[in-house]
Coordinates of C-alpha atoms in Angstrom, one line a residue:
M35 CA -25.6 -5.7 12.4
T36 CA -28.4 -5.7 9.8
S37 CA -28.1 -6.4 6.2
S38 CA -30.2 -3.3 5.0
S39 CA -29.7 0.1 6.7
T40 CA -31.7 3.3 6.5
K41 CA -32.8 3.8 3.3
E42 CA -33.9 7.2 1.1
A43 CA -37.2 6.8 -0.6
Q44 CA -37.2 8.2 -3.8
N45 CA -39.0 7.3 -6.9
P46 CA -37.5 4.5 -9.2
K47 CA -36.0 5.5 -12.3
E48 CA -33.9 4.1 -14.9
S49 CA -31.2 1.9 -13.3
G50 CA -28.0 3.6 -12.3
D51 CA -26.2 0.7 -11.2
N52 CA -23.3 0.1 -13.6
D53 CA -23.3 -3.2 -15.9
D54 CA -26.6 -4.6 -14.3
V55 CA -26.8 -8.3 -14.1
S56 CA -28.3 -10.5 -16.9
S57 CA -31.4 -12.3 -16.4
G58 CA -29.7 -16.1 -16.3
P59 CA -27.9 -17.1 -13.2
L60 CA -23.9 -16.9 -13.9
D61 CA -23.4 -20.4 -12.8
S62 CA -26.0 -21.9 -15.3
R63 CA -23.3 -21.3 -18.2
E64 CA -23.4 -25.0 -20.3
P65 CA -20.5 -27.3 -20.4
H66 CA -17.5 -26.5 -22.7
L67 CA -14.3 -27.3 -24.3
V68 CA -11.4 -26.0 -22.7
F69 CA -10.1 -24.5 -26.0
D70 CA -13.6 -22.8 -26.1
N71 CA -11.8 -20.2 -23.7
F72 CA -8.6 -20.0 -25.1
D73 CA -7.9 -16.2 -26.5
I74 CA -5.1 -13.9 -26.6
D75 CA -5.3 -13.0 -22.9
I76 CA -4.2 -16.8 -22.1
V77 CA -1.4 -16.5 -24.7
I78 CA 0.0 -13.4 -23.0
K79 CA 0.0 -14.5 -19.4
V80 CA 1.9 -17.4 -20.5
L81 CA 4.4 -15.7 -22.3
D82 CA 4.5 -13.1 -19.5
A83 CA 5.4 -15.9 -16.9
T84 CA 8.0 -17.5 -19.4
I85 CA 10.2 -15.8 -22.0
F86 CA 9.2 -12.3 -20.7
S87 CA 9.7 -12.8 -17.2
P88 CA 13.2 -11.9 -15.7
F89 CA 13.3 -14.8 -13.3
F90 CA 12.8 -17.2 -16.2
V91 CA 15.2 -15.5 -18.7
I92 CA 18.0 -15.4 -16.5
F93 CA 18.1 -19.3 -16.4
L94 CA 18.2 -19.2 -20.4
P95 CA 22.2 -18.4 -20.8
I96 CA 23.1 -20.7 -18.1
T97 CA 21.5 -23.6 -19.5
L98 CA 22.7 -22.9 -23.0
L99 CA 26.3 -22.5 -21.6
S100 CA 25.7 -25.9 -20.2
Q101 CA 25.3 -27.2 -23.7
T102 CA 27.4 -24.8 -25.9
H103 CA 30.2 -22.5 -25.9
S104 CA 30.6 -18.7 -24.7
G105 CA 30.9 -17.5 -28.5
H106 CA 27.7 -19.7 -29.7
P107 CA 25.3 -17.2 -31.1
A108 CA 22.5 -18.6 -29.3
F109 CA 24.2 -17.9 -26.1
I110 CA 25.1 -14.4 -27.1
L111 CA 21.6 -13.8 -28.4
S112 CA 20.3 -15.3 -25.0
C113 CA 22.3 -12.9 -23.0
I114 CA 21.1 -9.8 -25.1
W115 CA 17.4 -11.0 -24.5
T116 CA 18.2 -11.3 -20.7
G117 CA 19.8 -8.3 -20.6
I118 CA 16.4 -6.7 -22.2
I119 CA 14.1 -8.2 -20.3
C120 CA 15.9 -7.5 -16.7
F121 CA 16.6 -4.0 -17.7
I122 CA 12.6 -3.3 -18.5
G123 CA 11.6 -5.4 -15.3
T124 CA 13.6 -3.5 -13.0
L125 CA 12.0 -0.2 -14.7
N126 CA 8.5 -1.7 -13.9
H127 CA 9.5 -2.7 -10.4
I128 CA 10.8 0.9 -10.0
D129 CA 7.6 2.1 -11.1
R130 CA 5.6 -0.1 -8.7
K131 CA 7.8 1.1 -5.9
Y132 CA 7.3 4.8 -6.9
R133 CA 3.7 4.6 -7.2
S134 CA 2.8 2.1 -4.2
G135 CA 5.5 2.7 -2.0
G136 CA 7.3 -0.3 0.2
T137 CA 10.5 -1.4 0.0
W138 CA 13.1 -2.3 -3.1
L139 CA 12.9 -6.2 -1.8
F140 CA 9.5 -6.2 -0.2
A141 CA 6.1 -5.6 -1.7
P142 CA 3.6 -3.1 0.9
E143 CA 2.3 -5.0 3.7
K144 CA -1.3 -7.0 2.9
L145 CA -4.4 -4.8 3.3
K146 CA -5.9 -5.8 6.8
W147 CA -9.5 -6.8 5.3
D148 CA -11.0 -6.7 8.9
E149 CA -10.5 -2.9 9.5
Q150 CA -11.9 -1.9 6.4
I151 CA -15.4 -0.7 5.4
V152 CA -15.9 -0.9 1.6
L153 CA -18.1 1.8 0.1
I154 CA -19.4 0.8 -3.4
T155 CA -22.0 2.9 -5.9
G156 CA -24.1 1.1 -8.4
G157 CA -24.1 -1.8 -5.9
G158 CA -27.4 -3.1 -6.0
S159 CA -26.8 -5.2 -9.4
G160 CA -23.9 -6.5 -11.7
I161 CA -20.4 -5.9 -10.9
G162 CA -21.3 -3.7 -7.9
A163 CA -23.6 -6.4 -6.6
L164 CA -21.1 -9.1 -7.0
L165 CA -18.4 -7.4 -5.7
A166 CA -20.2 -6.7 -2.6
E167 CA -21.1 -10.2 -1.8
T168 CA -17.9 -11.1 -2.4
L169 CA -16.4 -8.9 0.3
A170 CA -19.1 -9.1 2.6
M171 CA -18.3 -13.1 2.6
R172 CA -14.8 -12.3 3.6
N173 CA -16.5 -10.4 6.8
V174 CA -15.9 -7.2 5.4
S175 CA -18.3 -4.2 6.1
V176 CA -19.8 -3.2 2.5
V177 CA -21.8 0.3 2.2
V178 CA -23.9 0.0 -0.9
L179 CA -25.4 3.1 -2.5
T180 CA -27.9 2.3 -5.4
K181 CA -30.6 4.3 -7.2
D182 CA -32.9 1.6 -7.0
P183 CA -33.6 -1.1 -4.6
P184 CA -31.6 -4.1 -5.4
K185 CA -32.9 -6.7 -8.1
F186 CA -32.2 -9.4 -5.5
E187 CA -32.4 -9.7 -1.7
N188 CA -29.3 -10.6 0.7
D189 CA -29.3 -11.6 3.6
N190 CA -25.5 -10.9 4.4
E191 CA -25.3 -9.1 7.4
N192 CA -22.2 -7.2 6.5
I193 CA -23.7 -5.4 3.6
Y194 CA -25.7 -1.7 4.3
T195 CA -27.9 -1.1 1.3
Y196 CA -28.9 2.6 1.2
I197 CA -31.1 4.0 -1.5
C198 CA -29.5 7.2 -3.1
D199 CA -29.0 8.8 -6.4
V200 CA -25.5 9.6 -6.4
S201 CA -26.0 12.0 -9.4
D202 CA -27.6 14.4 -7.1
Y203 CA -25.2 16.2 -4.6
K204 CA -27.6 17.0 -1.6
S205 CA -28.6 12.9 -1.8
V206 CA -25.1 12.1 -1.3
E207 CA -24.6 14.5 1.7
A208 CA -27.4 13.3 3.5
V209 CA -26.7 9.6 2.7
A210 CA -23.0 10.1 3.7
E211 CA -24.3 11.4 7.3
K212 CA -26.1 8.5 7.9
V213 CA -23.5 6.2 6.6
R214 CA -21.1 7.6 9.3
E215 CA -23.3 7.3 12.0
E216 CA -24.6 3.8 11.4
V217 CA -21.5 2.0 9.9
G218 CA -18.1 4.7 9.8
D219 CA -16.1 6.2 7.6
P220 CA -15.2 4.4 4.4
T221 CA -11.5 3.5 3.8
I222 CA -12.2 2.5 0.1
I223 CA -14.4 3.9 -2.5
V224 CA -15.4 2.2 -5.4
N225 CA -17.0 4.5 -7.9
N226 CA -19.1 1.9 -10.0
A227 CA -22.4 3.6 -11.1
G228 CA -22.9 4.1 -14.5
V229 CA -25.9 4.0 -17.2
V230 CA -26.1 4.1 -21.4
K231 CA -28.5 5.5 -23.5
G232 CA -27.0 3.8 -26.9
K233 CA -28.5 6.9 -29.0
L234 CA -27.0 8.9 -31.6
L235 CA -25.9 12.6 -30.6
L236 CA -29.2 14.1 -32.2
D237 CA -31.6 11.6 -30.7
L238 CA -30.2 12.4 -27.1
T239 CA -32.8 14.4 -25.0
E240 CA -31.3 17.0 -22.7
D241 CA -32.5 15.0 -19.8
D242 CA -30.6 11.6 -21.3
V243 CA -27.1 14.0 -21.5
K244 CA -27.9 15.1 -17.8
D245 CA -28.5 11.6 -16.7
T246 CA -25.4 10.2 -18.4
F247 CA -23.2 12.7 -17.0
G248 CA -24.8 12.9 -13.7
S249 CA -24.8 9.2 -13.3
N250 CA -21.3 8.6 -15.1
T251 CA -18.9 11.6 -14.0
L252 CA -20.6 13.7 -11.3
A253 CA -21.2 11.1 -9.2
H254 CA -17.5 10.4 -8.7
F255 CA -17.0 14.2 -7.8
W256 CA -19.9 14.1 -5.5
I257 CA -18.6 10.6 -3.8
L258 CA -15.4 11.9 -3.4
K259 CA -16.5 15.3 -1.8
A260 CA -18.2 13.4 0.5
F261 CA -15.9 10.5 1.8
L262 CA -12.5 12.0 0.4
P263 CA -11.9 14.2 3.7
S264 CA -12.0 11.1 6.0
L265 CA -9.5 9.4 3.9
L266 CA -7.2 12.5 3.8
R267 CA -7.2 12.7 8.0
Q268 CA -6.2 8.6 8.0
N269 CA -3.6 9.2 5.5
H270 CA -4.9 5.6 4.4
G271 CA -7.3 4.2 1.7
H272 CA -8.1 3.1 -1.8
I273 CA -10.0 5.2 -4.3
I274 CA -11.3 2.7 -7.3
T275 CA -12.7 4.6 -10.3
V276 CA -14.4 2.4 -13.0
S277 CA -14.1 3.9 -16.3
S278 CA -14.2 2.4 -19.9
V279 CA -11.8 1.8 -22.9
M280 CA -14.7 3.5 -24.4
G281 CA -13.6 6.9 -22.7
V282 CA -10.4 6.3 -24.5
V283 CA -11.8 5.7 -27.9
G284 CA -14.8 6.8 -29.2
A285 CA -18.1 4.7 -31.0
A286 CA -21.1 6.0 -32.9
Q287 CA -24.2 5.8 -30.3
M288 CA -22.1 6.4 -27.9
T289 CA -21.2 10.2 -27.8
D290 CA -22.7 10.8 -24.2
Y291 CA -21.2 7.6 -22.8
C292 CA -17.9 8.1 -24.5
A293 CA -17.3 11.6 -23.3
S294 CA -18.4 10.8 -19.7
K295 CA -16.1 7.8 -19.3
A296 CA -13.2 10.1 -20.7
A297 CA -13.6 12.6 -18.2
L298 CA -13.3 10.3 -15.6
I299 CA -9.6 9.4 -17.0
S300 CA -8.6 13.2 -16.2
L301 CA -10.3 13.0 -12.8
N302 CA -8.1 10.2 -11.8
Q303 CA -4.9 11.9 -12.9
S304 CA -5.5 15.2 -11.6
L305 CA -6.7 13.4 -8.1
R306 CA -3.7 11.6 -8.0
F307 CA -1.6 14.4 -8.0
E308 CA -3.4 16.2 -5.5
L309 CA -2.9 13.5 -3.2
D310 CA 0.6 13.5 -4.0
N311 CA 1.6 17.3 -4.1
R312 CA -1.2 19.3 -2.6
Y313 CA -2.7 16.9 0.3
K314 CA 0.5 15.4 0.7
T315 CA -1.2 11.8 1.5
P316 CA 0.6 9.4 -0.7
N317 CA -0.6 6.6 1.2
I318 CA -4.1 6.9 -0.5
R319 CA -3.8 4.5 -3.3
T320 CA -5.9 5.0 -6.8
T321 CA -6.8 2.8 -9.3
L322 CA -8.1 3.7 -12.9
L323 CA -10.1 0.5 -14.4
L324 CA -10.6 0.2 -18.1
P325 CA -12.4 -2.6 -18.9
S326 CA -14.0 -3.4 -22.4
F327 CA -17.4 -5.1 -23.2
I328 CA -18.6 -7.4 -20.4
S329 CA -20.9 -10.3 -21.7
T330 CA -22.4 -11.5 -18.4
T331 CA -24.3 -7.9 -17.8
S332 CA -27.4 -6.4 -19.3
L333 CA -25.6 -2.6 -19.6
F334 CA -24.8 -3.8 -22.9
S335 CA -26.7 -6.9 -23.4
K336 CA -28.2 -5.6 -26.9
T337 CA -24.8 -5.3 -27.9
V338 CA -24.1 -6.7 -31.5
L339 CA -20.3 -7.8 -32.0
P340 CA -18.7 -10.2 -34.4
S341 CA -19.0 -13.5 -33.1
S342 CA -16.1 -15.5 -35.2
R343 CA -13.9 -17.7 -33.4
L344 CA -10.8 -15.4 -34.7
F345 CA -12.4 -12.4 -33.1
N346 CA -13.2 -13.7 -29.7
F347 CA -9.6 -14.9 -29.8
F348 CA -8.2 -11.6 -30.2
C349 CA -11.3 -9.7 -28.5
P350 CA -12.6 -11.8 -25.7
P351 CA -15.3 -10.6 -23.8
L352 CA -15.0 -9.8 -20.2
Q353 CA -17.1 -11.5 -17.4
S354 CA -18.5 -9.6 -14.2
H355 CA -16.1 -12.0 -12.0
Q356 CA -13.0 -11.4 -13.5
I357 CA -13.6 -7.4 -13.0
V358 CA -14.2 -8.6 -9.2
K359 CA -10.9 -10.4 -9.3
V360 CA -8.8 -7.8 -10.3
I361 CA -10.3 -5.2 -8.0
I362 CA -10.2 -7.3 -5.0
D363 CA -6.4 -8.1 -6.1
N364 CA -5.5 -4.5 -6.6
L365 CA -6.7 -3.7 -3.0
D366 CA -5.2 -6.8 -1.4
S367 CA -1.6 -5.6 -3.4
R368 CA -2.6 -1.8 -1.8
E369 CA -0.8 -0.6 -5.4
S370 CA -2.1 2.6 -7.5
K371 CA -2.3 1.4 -10.9
I372 CA -4.3 1.9 -14.1
I373 CA -5.6 -1.7 -15.3
R374 CA -6.9 -2.4 -18.9
L375 CA -9.0 -5.4 -19.4
P376 CA -8.7 -7.6 -21.6
F377 CA -5.3 -7.5 -23.3
Y378 CA -6.5 -6.1 -26.2
T379 CA -7.7 -2.6 -24.6
N380 CA -4.0 -2.0 -24.8
L381 CA -4.4 -1.0 -28.3
A382 CA -6.7 1.9 -27.6
R383 CA -3.5 3.8 -26.1
V384 CA -2.3 3.9 -29.6
I385 CA -5.3 4.6 -31.7
N386 CA -7.0 7.1 -30.1
D387 CA -6.8 10.9 -31.5
S388 CA -4.9 12.3 -28.7
V389 CA -2.0 10.1 -29.2
G390 CA -2.3 10.0 -33.1
V391 CA 0.3 7.3 -33.6
V392 CA -1.7 5.1 -35.7
P393 CA -3.0 6.3 -39.2
S394 CA -6.2 7.5 -39.7
W395 CA -6.8 4.9 -42.5
M396 CA -5.6 2.0 -40.3
R397 CA -7.7 3.1 -37.3
D398 CA -11.0 3.5 -39.3
L399 CA -9.8 -0.2 -40.3
I400 CA -9.8 -1.4 -36.9
Q401 CA -13.2 0.3 -35.9
R402 CA -14.9 -1.3 -39.0
I403 CA -13.2 -4.7 -38.3
A404 CA -14.3 -4.5 -34.8
G405 CA -18.1 -3.3 -36.0
A406 CA -18.0 -0.8 -33.1
D407 CA -20.0 1.4 -35.0
Y408 CA -22.6 -0.7 -35.3
A409 CA -22.6 -2.4 -32.1
M410 CA -25.1 -0.1 -30.5
K411 CA -27.6 -0.7 -33.4
E412 CA -30.4 -2.2 -31.4
Y413 CA -30.6 0.9 -29.0
G414 CA -32.1 4.1 -29.2
S415 CA -35.2 5.4 -31.0
K416 CA -36.5 3.5 -34.1
P417 CA -35.9 4.7 -36.4
D418 CA -33.0 6.6 -35.6
A419 CA -31.9 10.0 -36.6
A420 CA -29.5 8.4 -39.4
E421 CA -32.3 6.3 -40.5
R422 CA -34.7 9.1 -41.0
L423 CA -32.1 11.3 -42.5
A424 CA -31.6 8.0 -45.2
V425 CA -35.4 7.8 -45.9
D426 CA -35.4 11.9 -46.3
R427 CA -32.7 11.5 -48.8
Q428 CA -34.3 8.5 -50.9
S429 CA -37.7 10.5 -51.2
K430 CA -35.7 13.4 -52.7
S431 CA -33.8 11.6 -54.8
K432 CA -37.4 10.0 -55.9
Q433 CA -38.8 13.3 -56.3
E434 CA -35.8 14.6 -58.7

């Protein structure tokens, strides 16, 4: 078994790997205080394991009853709270069982990793590369599809690397044949490849738009068309769709990126309906990943966001290893689910225009506080279309 299999030669172009790794090593971070990483997500985890956990709150009435009487307000309120939490917990349990199978008392059997072949697009760097290395160290066979040669050499014999432009259907078809012959049929697909241009709409060229949708959207279709049939025959497998919270809410200089990621949300839902109702293969799991800004990658390395402690507390940046851990945990549990990271991304469920729950003024206020419409100022052409328009207006006002 070799670490690098047959590769398709092609001219290197702009990286098609989602979330390229930053130039510095991930383990070179400076020492810091424990509370430097204290954020809303930690608070939510603690609350979820205590006052929002049925297994915790069920003991509250018993404890209070031993200290008071059954008519005491504290005991009555604890009973009401316990009933609410247990009811919500029961609904969540039913939902998990409906989506992922298993019995009412037991979770689905853990994934047998030694029987899996994992295919990762955009695996030459960033999240894809870290995921491939982590799985390979577990002795899992990993097929990596990357547009350009990997940035770092990897001698792990469990990783098979193929050079393939996943935005091109013919290239995917050709490499799929090689993968099946040399490695086998993948049982897990991680559609991770992606690019970002960071330009205003009027600055985008035709090639920019085609490249964005080719890598971020069409690649998912081509990979599924090539490898989904084998999953259907086995009635087993898992498909991870890496989208973004930017597919739910928009931002300036992200028109092409947001639109391409929004398409993946609909793709994941429609694919789930096809697997359940038309192909009759409910054992094939699907997971939609909606992460926010990832600080340890270079795809958004020039992004400028507020740096105050308050902002970082409520909107903490993600790191690559957090995404990889969530993906592996999800695969191991064999659950179909939608993963939103970090916690504040859940806010996007109510502020996006398709739901319309939050009034426009509040949505715009949140957008301004987050600095979302100016986060990509360092990207694109200089001067950009907005700056050129401002200069043009200024010159006209002087003439008048």
